[in-house]
Amino acid sequence: MKGAPLFVSYDPAQVLKLAGKRYLTGPVIFYRTDGHSTIVSLTVEDIYRFQTYLESHSTTLMADGQKLTCICID
């Protein structure tokens, strides 16, 4: 299973376009698949990869004086 594809699923309606970039404002489902496109359990390494991605892509935007934590997907 090592090297199996990792995926992110989200609702496209919850993507905010701002200054030429796209920001995800809603919930996300992280998952992986095996060679047969079957969804399989995440490994600790997968969780670490997603955590590293989120750490480097999370940002806070201001909207109507309120902070909005988002994930930049560009």
PDB file of C-alpha atoms in Angstrom, residues 7-50:
ATOM      1  CA  PHE A   7      -6.910  12.418  -2.154  1.00  0.00           C
ATOM      2  CA  VAL A   8      -8.842  15.373  -0.776  1.00  0.00           C
ATOM      3  CA  SER A   9     -12.612  15.642  -1.170  1.00  0.00           C
ATOM      4  CA  TYR A  10     -14.531  18.888  -0.648  1.00  0.00           C
ATOM      5  CA  ASP A  11     -17.632  20.770  -1.765  1.00  0.00           C
ATOM      6  CA  PRO A  12     -16.682  23.083  -4.686  1.00  0.00           C
ATOM      7  CA  ALA A  13     -19.389  25.510  -3.522  1.00  0.00           C
ATOM      8  CA  GLN A  14     -17.224  26.200  -0.471  1.00  0.00           C
ATOM      9  CA  VAL A  15     -14.281  27.513  -2.471  1.00  0.00           C
ATOM     10  CA  LEU A  16     -13.667  31.245  -2.246  1.00  0.00           C
ATOM     11  CA  LYS A  17     -11.834  32.913  -5.146  1.00  0.00           C
ATOM     12  CA  LEU A  18      -9.826  35.932  -4.061  1.00  0.00           C
ATOM     13  CA  ALA A  19      -6.921  37.785  -5.680  1.00  0.00           C
ATOM     14  CA  GLY A  20      -6.393  35.027  -8.254  1.00  0.00           C
ATOM     15  CA  LYS A  21      -6.224  32.212  -5.694  1.00  0.00           C
ATOM     16  CA  ARG A  22      -8.724  29.635  -4.483  1.00  0.00           C
ATOM     17  CA  TYR A  23      -9.384  29.089  -0.780  1.00  0.00           C
ATOM     18  CA  LEU A  24     -11.317  26.209   0.706  1.00  0.00           C
ATOM     19  CA  THR A  25     -13.598  27.418   3.499  1.00  0.00           C
ATOM     20  CA  GLY A  26     -15.506  24.232   4.355  1.00  0.00           C
ATOM     21  CA  PRO A  27     -14.872  20.707   5.601  1.00  0.00           C
ATOM     22  CA  VAL A  28     -12.427  18.362   3.895  1.00  0.00           C
ATOM     23  CA  ILE A  29     -12.195  14.580   3.758  1.00  0.00           C
ATOM     24  CA  PHE A  30      -8.713  13.122   3.340  1.00  0.00           C
ATOM     25  CA  TYR A  31      -8.478   9.568   2.028  1.00  0.00           C
ATOM     26  CA  ARG A  32      -6.329   7.142   0.092  1.00  0.00           C
ATOM     27  CA  THR A  33      -7.013   4.353  -2.369  1.00  0.00           C
ATOM     28  CA  ASP A  34      -5.301   1.115  -3.270  1.00  0.00           C
ATOM     29  CA  GLY A  35      -4.496  -0.072  -6.798  1.00  0.00           C
ATOM     30  CA  HIS A  36      -8.140  -1.039  -7.344  1.00  0.00           C
ATOM     31  CA  SER A  37      -9.603   2.383  -6.450  1.00  0.00           C
ATOM     32  CA  THR A  38     -10.889   1.020  -3.159  1.00  0.00           C
ATOM     33  CA  ILE A  39     -10.764   3.486  -0.259  1.00  0.00           C
ATOM     34  CA  VAL A  40      -8.379   2.188   2.411  1.00  0.00           C
ATOM     35  CA  SER A  41      -7.281   3.342   5.855  1.00  0.00           C
ATOM     36  CA  LEU A  42      -4.843   6.213   6.189  1.00  0.00           C
ATOM     37  CA  THR A  43      -1.419   5.423   7.596  1.00  0.00           C
ATOM     38  CA  VAL A  44       0.438   7.503  10.166  1.00  0.00           C
ATOM     39  CA  GLU A  45       2.696   8.654   7.314  1.00  0.00           C
ATOM     40  CA  ASP A  46      -0.379   9.786   5.324  1.00  0.00           C
ATOM     41  CA  ILE A  47      -1.661  11.785   8.287  1.00  0.00           C
ATOM     42  CA  TYR A  48       1.760  13.408   8.666  1.00  0.00           C
ATOM     43  CA  ARG A  49       1.780  14.346   4.947  1.00  0.00           C
ATOM     44  CA  PHE A  50      -1.678  15.906   5.232  1.00  0.00           C
TER      45      PHE A  50
END
